[in-house]
Coordinates of C-alpha atoms and ligand atoms in Angstrom, one line a residue:
X1 CA 0.0 0.0 0.0
X2 CA 2.6 2.6 -1.1
X3 CA 0.7 4.7 -3.6
X4 CA 0.2 8.5 -3.1
X5 CA -3.1 10.0 -3.2
X6 CA -4.4 10.7 -6.8
X7 CA -5.1 14.5 -6.5
X8 CA -3.8 15.5 -9.8
X9 CA -5.7 12.5 -11.5
X10 CA -8.9 13.5 -9.7
X11 CA -8.5 17.3 -10.7
X12 CA -8.0 16.4 -14.3
X13 CA -10.7 13.9 -14.3
X14 CA -13.2 16.6 -12.9
X15 CA -12.2 18.9 -15.5
X16 CA -12.4 16.1 -18.3
X17 CA -15.9 15.2 -17.2
X18 CA -17.1 18.8 -18.1
X19 CA -15.5 18.7 -21.6
X20 CA -15.4 15.0 -22.8
X21 CA -18.3 12.5 -22.4
X22 CA -17.5 10.6 -19.2
X23 CA -14.1 12.3 -18.9
X24 CA -12.7 9.8 -21.4
X25 CA -12.1 9.2 -24.9
X26 CA -12.9 5.4 -24.8
X27 CA -15.4 4.1 -22.2
X28 CA -13.5 1.4 -20.3
X29 CA -11.0 3.9 -19.3
X30 CA -13.4 5.4 -17.0
X31 CA -13.2 2.6 -14.3
X32 CA -17.0 2.6 -14.2
X33 CA -16.9 -1.3 -14.1
X34 CA -14.6 -1.4 -11.0
X35 CA -15.6 1.6 -8.8
X36 CA -13.3 4.6 -8.4
X37 CA -11.8 7.3 -10.7
X38 CA -9.4 6.8 -13.6
X39 CA -5.7 7.4 -13.3
X40 CA -4.2 10.1 -15.6
X41 CA -1.0 8.9 -17.2
X42 CA 1.9 11.3 -17.7
X43 CA 4.6 9.0 -18.8
X44 CA 5.6 5.3 -19.3
X45 CA 9.0 3.6 -19.6
X46 CA 9.5 -0.2 -20.3
X47 CA 7.0 -2.4 -18.0
X48 CA 5.9 0.7 -16.0
X49 CA 3.4 3.7 -16.1
X50 CA 3.8 6.9 -14.1
X51 CA 0.6 9.0 -13.2
X52 CA 0.1 12.7 -12.8
X53 CA 0.6 12.4 -9.0
X54 CA 4.1 10.6 -9.5
X55 CA 2.9 7.0 -8.6
X56 CA 4.5 4.1 -10.4
X57 CA 2.6 1.3 -11.7
X58 CA 3.6 -2.2 -13.4
X59 CA 1.5 -2.1 -16.5
X60 CA -0.4 -5.3 -17.3
X61 CA -2.5 -3.6 -20.1
X62 CA 0.2 -2.2 -22.4
X63 CA -2.1 0.1 -24.1
X64 CA -4.6 -3.0 -24.7
X65 CA -1.9 -4.9 -26.5
X66 CA 0.1 -2.7 -28.9
X67 CA 3.1 -2.3 -26.5
X68 CA 4.5 -5.6 -26.8
X69 CA 8.0 -4.5 -26.6
X70 CA 7.4 -2.2 -23.5
X71 CA 7.0 1.4 -23.4
X72 CA 9.1 4.1 -25.2
X73 CA 11.0 1.4 -26.9
X74 CA 14.4 2.9 -28.0
X75 CA 14.3 1.3 -31.5
X76 CA 10.8 2.4 -32.3
X77 CA 11.6 6.1 -31.0
X78 CA 14.5 6.2 -33.4
X79 CA 12.6 5.0 -36.3
X80 CA 9.9 7.6 -35.7
X81 CA 12.5 10.5 -35.2
X82 CA 14.0 9.5 -38.6
X83 CA 10.7 10.3 -40.3
X84 CA 9.7 13.6 -38.6
X85 CA 12.0 16.2 -40.4
X86 CA 10.6 14.8 -43.7
X87 CA 6.9 15.9 -42.8
X88 CA 4.2 13.9 -41.2
X89 CA 1.7 13.2 -43.9
X90 CA 1.5 13.3 -47.6
X91 CA -1.6 11.7 -48.8
X92 CA 0.6 10.0 -51.6
X93 CA 2.2 6.6 -51.7
X94 CA 5.6 5.9 -49.8
X95 CA 8.3 3.3 -49.6
X96 CA 7.3 2.2 -46.0
X97 CA 3.9 1.3 -47.1
X98 CA 5.4 -1.2 -49.6
X99 CA 7.9 -2.4 -47.0
X100 CA 5.2 -3.0 -44.2
X101 CA 2.9 -4.7 -46.7
X102 CA 5.8 -7.0 -47.6
X103 CA 6.6 -7.6 -44.0
X104 CA 2.9 -8.5 -43.0
X105 CA 2.5 -10.7 -46.0
X106 CA 5.6 -12.6 -45.2
X107 CA 4.5 -13.0 -41.3
X108 CA 0.7 -13.6 -41.6
X109 CA 0.0 -17.1 -43.3
X110 CA -3.5 -16.0 -44.7
X111 CA -2.4 -12.6 -46.2
X112 CA -1.5 -12.4 -49.8
X113 CA -2.6 -8.6 -50.3
X114 CA -3.2 -6.0 -47.5
X115 CA -4.7 -2.7 -47.1
X116 CA -3.7 -0.3 -44.3
X117 CA -6.4 1.6 -42.2
X118 CA -6.2 3.8 -39.1
X119 CA -7.8 1.4 -36.5
X120 CA -9.1 -2.0 -35.9
X121 CA -12.5 -0.9 -36.2
X122 CA -11.9 0.4 -39.8
X123 CA -10.2 -2.9 -40.5
X124 CA -13.3 -5.0 -39.5
X125 CA -15.8 -2.7 -40.9
X126 CA -13.9 -2.8 -44.3
X127 CA -13.4 -6.6 -44.3
X128 CA -17.0 -7.4 -43.9
X129 CA -17.9 -4.9 -46.5
X130 CA -15.4 -6.5 -48.9
X131 CA -16.8 -10.0 -48.0
X132 CA -20.2 -8.9 -48.9
X133 CA -19.0 -7.2 -51.9
X134 CA -17.1 -10.4 -53.1
X135 CA -19.8 -12.9 -52.3
X136 CA -22.9 -10.7 -53.1
X137 CA -24.4 -11.9 -49.8
X138 CA -25.6 -9.6 -46.9
X139 CA -25.5 -11.5 -43.7
X140 CA -22.7 -12.4 -41.5
X141 CA -22.2 -14.3 -38.4
X142 CA -20.4 -13.1 -35.3
X143 CA -19.7 -14.7 -31.8
X144 CA -21.4 -13.4 -28.5
X145 CA -18.9 -11.7 -26.3
X146 CA -16.5 -11.1 -29.3
X147 CA -15.6 -7.3 -30.0
X148 CA -14.8 -6.2 -33.4
X149 CA -14.8 -2.5 -32.9
X150 CA -17.6 -0.1 -32.7
X151 CA -18.9 -0.5 -36.2
X152 CA -22.9 -0.5 -36.4
X153 CA -23.2 -4.1 -37.7
X154 CA -21.0 -5.4 -34.8
X155 CA -22.9 -3.9 -32.0
X156 CA -25.5 -6.5 -32.0
X157 CA -26.9 -9.0 -29.5
X158 CA -28.2 -12.3 -30.1
X159 CA -31.9 -12.7 -30.5
X160 CA -33.6 -15.3 -28.4
X161 CA -32.2 -18.3 -30.4
X162 CA -29.6 -19.3 -32.7
X163 CA -31.3 -18.9 -35.8
X164 CA -33.2 -15.6 -34.9
X165 CA -32.2 -12.3 -36.3
X166 CA -29.7 -10.0 -34.1
X167 CA -31.0 -6.9 -32.2
X168 CA -29.4 -3.7 -31.8
X169 CA -26.9 -3.5 -28.7
X170 CA -26.7 0.3 -28.7
X171 CA -29.2 3.1 -29.3
X172 CA -28.3 4.5 -32.7
X173 CA -27.9 1.1 -34.5
X174 CA -30.9 0.4 -36.6
X175 CA -33.1 -2.6 -36.7
X176 CA -32.4 -2.9 -40.5
X177 CA -28.6 -3.2 -39.8
X178 CA -29.1 -5.6 -37.0
X179 CA -31.1 -8.0 -39.1
X180 CA -28.0 -8.8 -41.1
X181 CA -26.0 -9.8 -38.2
X182 CA -26.4 -13.3 -36.6
X183 CA -24.9 -13.9 -33.3
X184 CA -24.1 -17.2 -31.9
X185 CA -22.2 -18.5 -28.8
X186 CA -18.5 -18.9 -28.7
X187 CA -17.1 -22.4 -28.8
X188 CA -20.4 -23.7 -30.1
X189 CA -20.1 -25.3 -33.6
X190 CA -23.7 -26.7 -33.4
X191 CA -25.1 -23.1 -33.2
X192 CA -23.0 -22.1 -36.1
X193 CA -24.3 -25.0 -38.2
X194 CA -27.9 -24.3 -37.4
X195 CA -27.2 -20.4 -38.2
X196 CA -25.9 -21.4 -41.7
X197 CA -28.7 -23.9 -42.3
X198 CA -31.2 -21.3 -41.5
X199 CA -30.1 -18.9 -44.0
X200 CA -28.7 -20.9 -47.0
X201 CA -26.7 -19.0 -49.5
X202 CA -27.2 -15.7 -47.5
X203 CA -24.1 -15.7 -45.4
X204 CA -21.2 -13.8 -46.7
X205 CA -18.7 -14.1 -43.6
X206 CA -18.1 -15.6 -40.2
X207 CA -15.9 -13.1 -38.1
X208 CA -14.3 -14.3 -34.9
X209 CA -11.5 -13.6 -32.4
X210 CA -9.6 -16.7 -33.1
X211 CA -8.6 -16.5 -29.4
X212 CA -11.4 -14.0 -27.6
X213 CA -9.9 -11.3 -25.5
X214 CA -12.9 -9.0 -25.2
X215 CA -15.0 -11.0 -22.7
X216 CA -11.9 -11.7 -20.8
X217 CA -9.7 -14.2 -22.2
X218 CA -11.5 -17.3 -23.9
X219 CA -9.4 -19.7 -25.8
X220 CA -10.9 -21.7 -28.7
X221 CA -11.8 -25.3 -27.7
X222 CA -9.8 -28.0 -29.7
X223 CA -11.4 -28.3 -33.1
X224 CA -13.4 -25.4 -32.9
X225 CA -11.5 -23.2 -35.5
X226 CA -11.0 -25.9 -37.7
X227 CA -14.7 -26.6 -37.6
X228 CA -15.4 -23.2 -38.7
X229 CA -12.8 -23.6 -41.4
X230 CA -14.6 -26.7 -42.8
X231 CA -18.1 -25.1 -42.6
X232 CA -16.9 -21.8 -44.5
X233 CA -15.0 -23.9 -47.2
X234 CA -18.0 -26.0 -47.9
X235 CA -20.6 -23.1 -48.0
X236 CA -18.4 -20.6 -49.7
X237 CA -18.6 -18.3 -46.8
X238 CA -15.6 -16.0 -46.1
X239 CA -13.8 -16.8 -42.8
X240 CA -12.6 -13.7 -41.1
X241 CA -10.2 -13.9 -38.1
X242 CA -10.1 -10.7 -36.2
X243 CA -6.6 -10.6 -35.0
X244 CA -6.6 -7.0 -34.0
X245 CA -5.6 -8.3 -30.5
X246 CA -3.9 -11.5 -31.2
X247 CA -2.1 -10.7 -34.5
X248 CA 1.9 -10.5 -33.8
X249 CA 1.1 -11.4 -30.1
X250 CA 0.4 -15.1 -30.0
X251 CA 3.2 -15.8 -32.5
X252 CA 4.5 -13.8 -35.2
X253 CA 1.8 -15.0 -37.5
X254 CA -0.9 -14.5 -34.8
X255 CA -3.5 -17.1 -33.5
X256 CA -3.6 -18.6 -37.1
X257 CA -0.2 -19.6 -37.0
X258 CA -0.4 -20.8 -33.5
X259 CA -3.6 -23.0 -34.1
X260 CA -2.7 -23.9 -37.8
X261 CA -6.0 -22.8 -38.9
X262 CA -5.9 -20.4 -41.9
X263 CA -8.8 -17.9 -42.6
X264 CA -9.8 -16.2 -46.0
X265 CA -9.3 -12.7 -44.6
X266 CA -7.5 -11.3 -41.5
X267 CA -8.1 -8.1 -39.6
X268 CA -5.1 -6.5 -37.8
X269 CA -4.4 -3.7 -35.5
X270 CA -2.9 -2.7 -32.1
X271 CA 0.8 -4.1 -32.4
X272 CA 0.7 -3.4 -36.1
X273 CA 1.1 0.4 -35.3
X274 CA 3.7 0.1 -32.5
X275 CA 1.5 2.3 -30.4
X276 CA 0.2 4.7 -33.2
X277 CA -3.2 4.4 -34.7
X278 CA -3.1 1.9 -37.3
X279 CA -5.1 -0.9 -38.6
X280 CA -5.0 -3.2 -41.7
X281 CA -7.0 -5.9 -43.5
X282 CA -6.1 -8.6 -45.8
X283 CA -6.4 -12.0 -47.2
X284 CA -6.6 -14.1 -50.4
X285 CA -5.6 -12.3 -53.4
X286 CA -8.9 -12.8 -55.4
X287 CA -10.9 -11.4 -52.5
X288 CA -8.6 -8.3 -51.9
X289 CA -8.8 -7.6 -55.6
X290 CA -12.3 -6.5 -55.0
X291 CA -11.3 -3.5 -53.2
X292 CA -11.0 -0.2 -55.1
X293 CA -9.2 1.0 -57.1
X294 CA -8.7 -2.4 -58.6
X295 CA -12.3 -3.7 -57.7
X296 CA -15.7 -2.2 -57.1
X297 CA -15.7 -2.2 -53.1
X298 CA -14.9 1.3 -51.9
X299 CA -12.7 1.9 -48.9
X300 CA -10.4 4.9 -48.5
X301 CA -8.6 6.9 -45.7
X302 CA -6.9 10.4 -45.8
X303 CA -4.2 9.2 -43.2
X304 CA -4.0 5.8 -44.3
X305 CA -0.4 4.6 -44.4
X306 CA 0.7 7.7 -42.5
X307 CA 4.4 7.8 -42.6
X308 CA 5.0 8.1 -38.8
X309 CA 2.7 5.4 -37.9
X310 CA 4.1 3.1 -40.6
X311 CA 7.5 3.9 -39.3
X312 CA 6.6 2.9 -35.8
X313 CA 4.8 -0.2 -37.1
X314 CA 7.4 -1.2 -39.5
X315 CA 10.2 -1.1 -36.6
X316 CA 8.1 -3.1 -34.4
X317 CA 7.0 -5.8 -36.8
X318 CA 10.7 -6.1 -38.1
X319 CA 11.9 -6.6 -34.5
X320 CA 9.3 -9.4 -33.8
X321 CA 9.9 -10.8 -37.2
X322 CA 13.7 -11.0 -36.3
X323 CA 13.4 -12.0 -32.8
X324 CA 11.1 -15.0 -32.9
X325 CA 12.6 -16.0 -29.5
X326 CA 10.6 -13.2 -27.7
X327 CA 7.5 -15.5 -28.2
X328 CA 9.1 -18.2 -26.2
X329 CA 10.1 -15.4 -23.6
X330 CA 6.5 -14.1 -23.3
X331 CA 5.1 -17.8 -23.0
X332 CA 7.4 -18.5 -20.2
X333 CA 6.6 -15.3 -18.4
X334 CA 3.0 -15.9 -18.9
X335 CA 3.4 -19.3 -17.5
X336 CA 5.2 -18.2 -14.4
X337 CA 2.4 -15.5 -13.6
X338 CA -0.3 -18.1 -14.1
X339 CA 1.3 -20.9 -12.2
X340 CA 2.3 -18.5 -9.4
X341 CA -1.4 -17.1 -9.2
X342 CA -2.7 -20.7 -9.1
X343 CA -0.3 -21.3 -6.2
X344 CA -1.3 -18.2 -4.5
X345 CA -5.0 -19.4 -4.6
X346 CA -4.2 -22.9 -3.3
X347 CA -2.4 -21.4 -0.5
X348 CA -5.6 -19.3 0.3
X349 CA -8.0 -22.0 -0.4
X350 CA -9.4 -20.3 -3.5
X351 CA -10.1 -21.8 -6.8
X352 CA -11.0 -19.0 -9.2
X353 CA -10.8 -19.8 -13.0
X354 CA -7.7 -18.4 -14.9
X355 CA -7.6 -18.6 -18.8
X356 CA -4.4 -18.3 -20.3
X357 CA -2.3 -18.4 -23.6
X358 CA 1.1 -17.0 -24.2
X359 CA 1.1 -13.5 -23.2
X360 CA -2.5 -13.0 -22.5
X361 CA -4.7 -14.2 -19.4
X362 CA -7.7 -13.3 -17.4
X363 CA -8.6 -14.2 -14.0
X364 CA -12.4 -14.8 -13.6
X365 CA -14.0 -14.6 -10.3
X366 CA -15.9 -17.6 -10.8
X367 CA -15.0 -21.5 -10.1
X368 CA -16.7 -22.7 -13.3
X369 CA -14.7 -23.0 -16.6
X370 CA -15.2 -19.9 -18.7
X371 CA -15.6 -21.1 -22.4
X372 CA -18.1 -18.5 -23.7
X373 CA -19.9 -15.1 -22.7
X374 CA -22.5 -16.8 -20.7
X375 CA -20.0 -18.6 -18.6
X376 CA -17.8 -15.4 -18.4
X377 CA -20.9 -13.4 -17.0
X378 CA -20.9 -15.9 -14.0
X379 CA -18.0 -14.1 -12.6
X380 CA -18.6 -12.1 -9.4
X381 CA -18.0 -8.5 -10.6
X382 CA -17.9 -7.1 -7.1
X383 CA -15.1 -9.3 -6.1
X384 CA -13.3 -8.3 -9.4
X385 CA -13.7 -4.6 -8.5
X386 CA -12.2 -5.0 -5.1
X387 CA -9.2 -7.2 -6.6
X388 CA -8.6 -4.5 -9.1
X389 CA -8.5 -1.6 -6.7
X390 CA -6.4 -3.7 -4.3
X391 CA -3.9 -4.4 -7.1
X392 CA -3.8 -0.7 -8.0
X393 CA -2.8 0.2 -4.4
X394 CA -0.1 -2.2 -4.7
X395 CA 0.9 -0.6 -7.9
X396 CA -0.4 -3.0 -10.4
X397 CA -2.4 -1.4 -13.3
X398 CA -4.8 -4.1 -14.4
X399 CA -7.5 -3.8 -17.0
X400 CA -10.4 -1.8 -15.3
X401 CA -13.1 -4.6 -16.2
X402 CA -13.5 -8.3 -15.5
X403 CA -14.2 -8.7 -19.4
X404 CA -10.8 -7.7 -20.6
X405 CA -7.6 -9.8 -21.2
X406 CA -4.3 -8.6 -19.7
X407 CA -1.3 -8.4 -21.9
X408 CA 2.4 -8.9 -21.2
X409 CA 5.4 -7.2 -22.9
X410 CA 8.9 -8.0 -23.2
X411 CA 10.0 -5.6 -20.6
X412 CA 8.3 -7.7 -18.0
X413 CA 11.4 -9.2 -16.2
X414 CA 11.4 -12.2 -13.8
X415 CA 11.9 -9.9 -10.7
X416 CA 9.0 -7.7 -11.8
X417 CA 6.9 -11.0 -12.3
X418 CA 7.7 -11.8 -8.6
X419 CA 6.4 -8.3 -7.5
X420 CA 3.2 -9.0 -9.3
X421 CA 2.8 -12.3 -7.6
X422 CA 3.4 -10.7 -4.2
X423 CA 0.7 -8.2 -5.0
X424 CA -1.6 -10.9 -6.2
X425 CA -1.3 -12.8 -3.1
X426 CA -2.0 -9.7 -0.8
X427 CA -4.9 -8.6 -3.1
X428 CA -6.5 -12.3 -2.9
X429 CA -6.0 -12.4 0.8
X430 CA -7.9 -9.0 1.1
X431 CA -10.8 -10.8 -0.7
X432 CA -11.1 -13.4 2.0
X433 CA -13.3 -11.2 4.2
X434 CA -15.9 -11.0 1.3
X435 CA -16.0 -14.8 0.4
Ligands
LIG1 C1 -9.3 -3.6 -30.1 C2 -10.2 -4.2 -31.0 C3 -10.8 -4.0 -32.0 C4 -11.0 -2.6 -32.4 O1 -9.8 -1.9 -32.7 P1 -9.7 -0.2 -32.4 O2 -8.3 0.0 -32.9 O3 -10.1 -0.1 -30.9 O4 -10.8 0.3 -33.2 C5 -11.4 -4.9 -32.9 N1 -11.3 -6.2 -32.8 C6 -10.6 -6.7 -31.7 C7 -10.6 -8.1 -31.5 C8 -10.0 -5.8 -30.8 O5 -9.4 -6.3 -29.7

């Protein structure tokens, strides 16, 4: 319990709330799900964040994934600095766009051609449009609890059964849009088969997080991804892996490399920009040739392929490509944390569920296995909020929601992992009073 009070953060938050909806530029940052007020970050280095009051935190979010090499990585800084004297945007093609396309295609198994955009949201919206344009079909299937950015057609809840039409999940999304999105439970191949059978010849795409990180971490059960692959091949449906989170993280070729299942299209974001706003979508050449100006499906962007963002992305991807050993390192440090947390729980007579793969994990405050959104929702959110705030007091910055994954970076050393486990033990111990 060594943190100073958050007076500067609080003052900024009060000002921010007058000026910005909820005081934040993306909702989960507001700490609403855990209670308390958000912390304003001033700086970050390596594995640590520093707030406006001078507190230090071990960062387990890493900007929701992008900072896989740790904060303020020297090599990425140099790449960005090299661009700055030559101006920051041209709206015309540049050498680095060719180089990053070449690199992405060499790293990600499914991608034969790629288009750069400015966010993960743009990548998924565009991929769905291309899939529809290419197939001439309107509907697509997504999975409950998967997040694909804030595009209208993704903000849809399941209807009352696997074969019913979706319903808008946010005011402002129309029923018209919702009727073309079919939502089924994660890890449930039977539900997918039913949904496909109920709309023969109407489904353009199945989009999925091949490892789900937006309902907390949920891994695909053995055979699930291959099952989707088989259905899509049989029905001429385009299989889209949304690897905005998992791309360049679970392996240099993402979850598709790790699981050996190759989709038709892939969406990327987060790590691909090295901390700058970048996304990309790509896939089979015949599909990507449907995109303007070579094909009829329109998609564009004033700042797409921005030279500063490309430099940061290129430096990051080049490093990952040339240092594949970092994935072994991240797997090991992830294993260490998860085994350590399980030991801590055993010591305290607790048995909460931890889902884990590589450098991503979630602790769910439930004893039941978590394999889809229904089971994730069984978590005790009150306990999570207490655990979160306790960890924060111990200088550990976790994602401020039960329904998020945590992300590790190469800056997390063995010593820092031990600090984390010590804080974890103390924070779990503090929960005993509430069990
Ligand atoms: C973060 C995320 C997105 C959205 O990316 P933004 O850059 O926030 O628009 C889409 N899909 C997945 C799987 C994500 O994790």
